[in-house]
Amino acid sequence: MSWTATARYGIEPAPGGLAFVQDLLNTLSAGKPREPDLLQSAEDARAWLDQALRSWSEATGRPAPAVELTAEDVRGLHDFRHDLAESLHVRQGGPAPEPGPAASLMTLPAALRLDGHGNVHAEPRGTGWRQAASLALMEIYQAQCTDTLRRLKTCRNTRCLTAFYDRSRNNSGVWHDVHVCGNAANLRNYRARKRAGADQV
């Protein structure tokens, strides 16, 4: 299983299908040196989505939906990623985005199917980016039901914002990599405290 967007930041993927949501968030341009945005062009977006859907299928044991992305769909998927990251930031205690016409409350189609074993499965509907976004919202809903969504976070380093799955016992992680982002933030805070102390002398 290869979650290409998440792997390039050296992060372990979230369990099961939630890794699809994490990988979508990690298509953004981040890191040092900065990795490219995997939703920058239609070709890049299609390559990422094809691999992510194969990995999702392997992680969940379910057939991957066939999603066709047009050039117009890439903008929609890019905007959805932004809204998703904003909502995750709010869940972590960040400020709510300014209300306005650009703010979207996402409503996307899905279907419930009863299989021969009596199990109910949610299936994404729609076309293009809406179908991919429907799959992401389904996984988010399932993670809410199992209380694992609270462990999907974005790095507190605002220059990074990489999505990671917090595996700490008390769910207290705030950095995608404590050695990279955590140490840099602690060093900045230490220097600021020293400057403030020197100003008071």
PDB file of C-alpha atoms in Angstrom, residues 24-199:
ATOM      1  CA  LEU A  24      -5.599  14.126   0.299  1.00  0.00           C
ATOM      2  CA  LEU A  25      -4.599  16.739   2.900  1.00  0.00           C
ATOM      3  CA  ASN A  26      -0.936  15.929   2.311  1.00  0.00           C
ATOM      4  CA  THR A  27      -1.115  16.665  -1.406  1.00  0.00           C
ATOM      5  CA  LEU A  28      -0.373  20.271  -0.420  1.00  0.00           C
ATOM      6  CA  SER A  29       3.034  21.838  -0.862  1.00  0.00           C
ATOM      7  CA  ALA A  30       4.928  21.617   2.438  1.00  0.00           C
ATOM      8  CA  GLY A  31       8.201  20.450   3.982  1.00  0.00           C
ATOM      9  CA  LYS A  32      11.834  21.535   3.694  1.00  0.00           C
ATOM     10  CA  PRO A  33      12.656  21.709   0.853  1.00  0.00           C
ATOM     11  CA  ARG A  34       9.044  22.246  -0.217  1.00  0.00           C
ATOM     12  CA  GLU A  35       7.410  19.341  -1.967  1.00  0.00           C
ATOM     13  CA  PRO A  36       5.223  20.195  -4.981  1.00  0.00           C
ATOM     14  CA  ASP A  37       1.437  20.492  -4.733  1.00  0.00           C
ATOM     15  CA  LEU A  38       0.086  17.225  -6.131  1.00  0.00           C
ATOM     16  CA  LEU A  39      -3.149  18.954  -7.182  1.00  0.00           C
ATOM     17  CA  GLN A  40      -1.334  21.613  -9.191  1.00  0.00           C
ATOM     18  CA  SER A  41      -2.249  20.177 -12.586  1.00  0.00           C
ATOM     19  CA  ALA A  42      -4.820  17.746 -13.939  1.00  0.00           C
ATOM     20  CA  GLU A  43      -2.081  15.222 -14.776  1.00  0.00           C
ATOM     21  CA  ASP A  44      -0.616  15.369 -11.251  1.00  0.00           C
ATOM     22  CA  ALA A  45      -4.061  15.182  -9.633  1.00  0.00           C
ATOM     23  CA  ARG A  46      -5.066  12.156 -11.716  1.00  0.00           C
ATOM     24  CA  ALA A  47      -1.806  10.335 -10.898  1.00  0.00           C
ATOM     25  CA  TRP A  48      -2.236  11.007  -7.179  1.00  0.00           C
ATOM     26  CA  LEU A  49      -5.925  10.022  -7.122  1.00  0.00           C
ATOM     27  CA  ASP A  50      -5.386   6.777  -9.063  1.00  0.00           C
ATOM     28  CA  GLN A  51      -2.727   5.678  -6.573  1.00  0.00           C
ATOM     29  CA  ALA A  52      -4.728   6.858  -3.544  1.00  0.00           C
ATOM     30  CA  LEU A  53      -7.823   4.944  -4.675  1.00  0.00           C
ATOM     31  CA  ARG A  54      -5.772   1.763  -5.147  1.00  0.00           C
ATOM     32  CA  SER A  55      -4.332   2.194  -1.653  1.00  0.00           C
ATOM     33  CA  TRP A  56      -7.793   2.882  -0.224  1.00  0.00           C
ATOM     34  CA  SER A  57      -9.088  -0.311  -1.818  1.00  0.00           C
ATOM     35  CA  GLU A  58      -6.203  -2.291  -0.351  1.00  0.00           C
ATOM     36  CA  ALA A  59      -6.676  -0.719   3.107  1.00  0.00           C
ATOM     37  CA  THR A  60     -10.433  -1.319   3.235  1.00  0.00           C
ATOM     38  CA  GLY A  61     -10.787  -4.482   1.170  1.00  0.00           C
ATOM     39  CA  ARG A  62     -13.423  -2.793  -0.983  1.00  0.00           C
ATOM     40  CA  PRO A  63     -13.360  -2.066  -4.706  1.00  0.00           C
ATOM     41  CA  ALA A  64     -12.183   1.422  -5.533  1.00  0.00           C
ATOM     42  CA  PRO A  65     -14.612   3.698  -7.364  1.00  0.00           C
ATOM     43  CA  ALA A  66     -13.636   4.735 -10.880  1.00  0.00           C
ATOM     44  CA  VAL A  67     -13.223   8.502 -10.663  1.00  0.00           C
ATOM     45  CA  GLU A  68     -12.582  10.546 -13.798  1.00  0.00           C
ATOM     46  CA  LEU A  69     -11.010  13.950 -13.146  1.00  0.00           C
ATOM     47  CA  THR A  70     -11.282  16.708 -15.724  1.00  0.00           C
ATOM     48  CA  ALA A  71      -9.187  19.868 -15.647  1.00  0.00           C
ATOM     49  CA  GLU A  72     -12.210  21.671 -14.127  1.00  0.00           C
ATOM     50  CA  ASP A  73     -12.460  19.010 -11.403  1.00  0.00           C
ATOM     51  CA  VAL A  74      -8.955  19.781 -10.181  1.00  0.00           C
ATOM     52  CA  ARG A  75     -10.046  23.234  -8.969  1.00  0.00           C
ATOM     53  CA  GLY A  76     -12.986  21.678  -7.116  1.00  0.00           C
ATOM     54  CA  LEU A  77     -10.767  19.064  -5.466  1.00  0.00           C
ATOM     55  CA  HIS A  78      -8.240  21.764  -4.556  1.00  0.00           C
ATOM     56  CA  ASP A  79     -11.003  23.874  -2.926  1.00  0.00           C
ATOM     57  CA  PHE A  80     -12.393  20.844  -1.101  1.00  0.00           C
ATOM     58  CA  ARG A  81      -8.928  20.111   0.300  1.00  0.00           C
ATOM     59  CA  HIS A  82      -8.741  23.694   1.568  1.00  0.00           C
ATOM     60  CA  ASP A  83     -12.181  23.459   3.247  1.00  0.00           C
ATOM     61  CA  LEU A  84     -11.245  20.101   4.765  1.00  0.00           C
ATOM     62  CA  ALA A  85      -8.007  21.481   6.216  1.00  0.00           C
ATOM     63  CA  GLU A  86      -9.889  24.490   7.621  1.00  0.00           C
ATOM     64  CA  SER A  87     -12.446  22.246   9.337  1.00  0.00           C
ATOM     65  CA  LEU A  88      -9.686  20.084  10.814  1.00  0.00           C
ATOM     66  CA  HIS A  89      -7.954  23.216  12.100  1.00  0.00           C
ATOM     67  CA  VAL A  90     -11.188  24.306  13.818  1.00  0.00           C
ATOM     68  CA  ARG A  91     -11.544  20.837  15.399  1.00  0.00           C
ATOM     69  CA  GLN A  92      -8.060  21.303  16.871  1.00  0.00           C
ATOM     70  CA  GLY A  93      -9.158  24.518  18.559  1.00  0.00           C
ATOM     71  CA  GLY A  94      -8.234  27.019  15.859  1.00  0.00           C
ATOM     72  CA  PRO A  95     -10.451  29.967  14.976  1.00  0.00           C
ATOM     73  CA  ALA A  96     -13.434  29.384  12.728  1.00  0.00           C
ATOM     74  CA  PRO A  97     -13.051  30.778   9.198  1.00  0.00           C
ATOM     75  CA  GLU A  98     -14.692  34.095   8.411  1.00  0.00           C
ATOM     76  CA  PRO A  99     -18.278  33.605   7.229  1.00  0.00           C
ATOM     77  CA  GLY A 100     -18.963  34.632   3.698  1.00  0.00           C
ATOM     78  CA  PRO A 101     -19.937  33.399   0.255  1.00  0.00           C
ATOM     79  CA  ALA A 102     -16.627  31.558  -0.159  1.00  0.00           C
ATOM     80  CA  ALA A 103     -17.192  29.456   2.977  1.00  0.00           C
ATOM     81  CA  SER A 104     -18.895  26.208   1.973  1.00  0.00           C
ATOM     82  CA  LEU A 105     -20.939  23.721   3.915  1.00  0.00           C
ATOM     83  CA  MET A 106     -20.250  20.646   1.829  1.00  0.00           C
ATOM     84  CA  THR A 107     -23.171  18.399   0.924  1.00  0.00           C
ATOM     85  CA  LEU A 108     -22.235  15.496  -1.302  1.00  0.00           C
ATOM     86  CA  PRO A 109     -24.129  12.394  -2.457  1.00  0.00           C
ATOM     87  CA  ALA A 110     -23.541   8.890  -1.097  1.00  0.00           C
ATOM     88  CA  ALA A 111     -25.469   5.614  -1.133  1.00  0.00           C
ATOM     89  CA  LEU A 112     -25.980   2.889   1.458  1.00  0.00           C
ATOM     90  CA  ARG A 113     -25.825  -0.697   0.228  1.00  0.00           C
ATOM     91  CA  LEU A 114     -26.796  -3.867   2.098  1.00  0.00           C
ATOM     92  CA  ASP A 115     -24.563  -6.806   1.117  1.00  0.00           C
ATOM     93  CA  GLY A 116     -25.343 -10.526   1.198  1.00  0.00           C
ATOM     94  CA  HIS A 117     -23.829 -10.872   4.679  1.00  0.00           C
ATOM     95  CA  GLY A 118     -26.126  -8.278   6.207  1.00  0.00           C
ATOM     96  CA  ASN A 119     -23.485  -5.541   6.320  1.00  0.00           C
ATOM     97  CA  VAL A 120     -24.259  -1.983   5.279  1.00  0.00           C
ATOM     98  CA  HIS A 121     -21.661  -0.130   3.211  1.00  0.00           C
ATOM     99  CA  ALA A 122     -21.566   3.526   2.270  1.00  0.00           C
ATOM    100  CA  GLU A 123     -20.564   4.185  -1.325  1.00  0.00           C
ATOM    101  CA  PRO A 124     -19.522   7.502  -2.875  1.00  0.00           C
ATOM    102  CA  ARG A 125     -21.694   9.016  -5.561  1.00  0.00           C
ATOM    103  CA  GLY A 126     -21.394  11.923  -7.953  1.00  0.00           C
ATOM    104  CA  THR A 127     -18.755  12.435 -10.604  1.00  0.00           C
ATOM    105  CA  GLY A 128     -15.277  13.898 -10.770  1.00  0.00           C
ATOM    106  CA  TRP A 129     -14.011  15.717  -7.697  1.00  0.00           C
ATOM    107  CA  ARG A 130     -17.399  15.334  -5.980  1.00  0.00           C
ATOM    108  CA  GLN A 131     -17.049  11.551  -6.056  1.00  0.00           C
ATOM    109  CA  ALA A 132     -13.552  11.725  -4.525  1.00  0.00           C
ATOM    110  CA  ALA A 133     -14.777  14.229  -1.929  1.00  0.00           C
ATOM    111  CA  SER A 134     -17.789  11.997  -1.150  1.00  0.00           C
ATOM    112  CA  LEU A 135     -15.379   9.144  -0.393  1.00  0.00           C
ATOM    113  CA  ALA A 136     -13.348  11.407   1.912  1.00  0.00           C
ATOM    114  CA  LEU A 137     -16.477  12.540   3.795  1.00  0.00           C
ATOM    115  CA  MET A 138     -17.594   8.925   4.194  1.00  0.00           C
ATOM    116  CA  GLU A 139     -14.258   8.064   5.803  1.00  0.00           C
ATOM    117  CA  ILE A 140     -14.462  11.143   8.035  1.00  0.00           C
ATOM    118  CA  TYR A 141     -17.948  10.150   9.168  1.00  0.00           C
ATOM    119  CA  GLN A 142     -16.803   6.606   9.949  1.00  0.00           C
ATOM    120  CA  ALA A 143     -13.823   8.000  11.909  1.00  0.00           C
ATOM    121  CA  GLN A 144     -16.215  10.222  13.891  1.00  0.00           C
ATOM    122  CA  CYS A 145     -18.303   7.151  14.756  1.00  0.00           C
ATOM    123  CA  THR A 146     -15.245   5.226  15.978  1.00  0.00           C
ATOM    124  CA  ASP A 147     -13.765   8.302  17.740  1.00  0.00           C
ATOM    125  CA  THR A 148     -10.561   8.185  15.705  1.00  0.00           C
ATOM    126  CA  LEU A 149     -11.062  11.439  13.784  1.00  0.00           C
ATOM    127  CA  ARG A 150      -9.728  13.437  16.764  1.00  0.00           C
ATOM    128  CA  ARG A 151      -6.347  11.829  16.115  1.00  0.00           C
ATOM    129  CA  LEU A 152      -6.092  13.179  12.559  1.00  0.00           C
ATOM    130  CA  LYS A 153      -4.372  16.542  12.948  1.00  0.00           C
ATOM    131  CA  THR A 154      -2.380  19.119  11.062  1.00  0.00           C
ATOM    132  CA  CYS A 155       1.061  20.125  12.266  1.00  0.00           C
ATOM    133  CA  ARG A 156       0.981  23.163  14.571  1.00  0.00           C
ATOM    134  CA  ASN A 157       3.839  24.685  12.562  1.00  0.00           C
ATOM    135  CA  THR A 158       1.942  27.079  10.290  1.00  0.00           C
ATOM    136  CA  ARG A 159       4.751  26.844   7.729  1.00  0.00           C
ATOM    137  CA  CYS A 160       4.156  23.104   7.525  1.00  0.00           C
ATOM    138  CA  LEU A 161       0.499  22.064   8.166  1.00  0.00           C
ATOM    139  CA  THR A 162       1.264  18.452   7.232  1.00  0.00           C
ATOM    140  CA  ALA A 163      -1.541  16.062   8.241  1.00  0.00           C
ATOM    141  CA  PHE A 164      -0.546  13.328  10.689  1.00  0.00           C
ATOM    142  CA  TYR A 165      -2.270  10.664  12.759  1.00  0.00           C
ATOM    143  CA  ASP A 166      -1.523  11.164  16.443  1.00  0.00           C
ATOM    144  CA  ARG A 167      -0.663   7.780  17.956  1.00  0.00           C
ATOM    145  CA  SER A 168       0.352   9.171  21.356  1.00  0.00           C
ATOM    146  CA  ARG A 169      -1.453   7.531  24.277  1.00  0.00           C
ATOM    147  CA  ASN A 170      -3.144  10.744  25.427  1.00  0.00           C
ATOM    148  CA  ASN A 171      -3.611  12.233  21.936  1.00  0.00           C
ATOM    149  CA  SER A 172      -1.341  15.174  22.805  1.00  0.00           C
ATOM    150  CA  GLY A 173       0.789  15.366  19.636  1.00  0.00           C
ATOM    151  CA  VAL A 174       0.938  18.731  17.880  1.00  0.00           C
ATOM    152  CA  TRP A 175       3.895  18.323  15.451  1.00  0.00           C
ATOM    153  CA  HIS A 176       4.022  16.021  12.448  1.00  0.00           C
ATOM    154  CA  ASP A 177       7.689  15.480  13.390  1.00  0.00           C
ATOM    155  CA  VAL A 178       8.845  16.700  16.788  1.00  0.00           C
ATOM    156  CA  HIS A 179      12.478  16.766  15.620  1.00  0.00           C
ATOM    157  CA  VAL A 180      11.751  18.930  12.579  1.00  0.00           C
ATOM    158  CA  CYS A 181       8.863  21.214  13.471  1.00  0.00           C
ATOM    159  CA  GLY A 182       8.867  20.799  17.262  1.00  0.00           C
ATOM    160  CA  ASN A 183      12.548  21.613  17.782  1.00  0.00           C
ATOM    161  CA  ALA A 184      12.374  24.598  15.427  1.00  0.00           C
ATOM    162  CA  ALA A 185       9.358  26.022  17.305  1.00  0.00           C
ATOM    163  CA  ASN A 186      10.969  25.433  20.704  1.00  0.00           C
ATOM    164  CA  LEU A 187      14.143  27.185  19.540  1.00  0.00           C
ATOM    165  CA  ARG A 188      12.131  30.186  18.281  1.00  0.00           C
ATOM    166  CA  ASN A 189      10.248  30.375  21.600  1.00  0.00           C
ATOM    167  CA  TYR A 190      13.492  30.117  23.579  1.00  0.00           C
ATOM    168  CA  ARG A 191      15.071  32.961  21.591  1.00  0.00           C
ATOM    169  CA  ALA A 192      11.942  35.104  22.008  1.00  0.00           C
ATOM    170  CA  ARG A 193      12.016  34.565  25.785  1.00  0.00           C
ATOM    171  CA  LYS A 194      15.714  35.486  25.900  1.00  0.00           C
ATOM    172  CA  ARG A 195      15.064  38.673  23.924  1.00  0.00           C
ATOM    173  CA  ALA A 196      12.155  39.583  26.188  1.00  0.00           C
ATOM    174  CA  GLY A 197      14.325  38.982  29.247  1.00  0.00           C
ATOM    175  CA  ALA A 198      17.142  41.118  27.840  1.00  0.00           C
ATOM    176  CA  ASP A 199      14.672  43.941  27.129  1.00  0.00           C
TER     177      ASP A 199
END
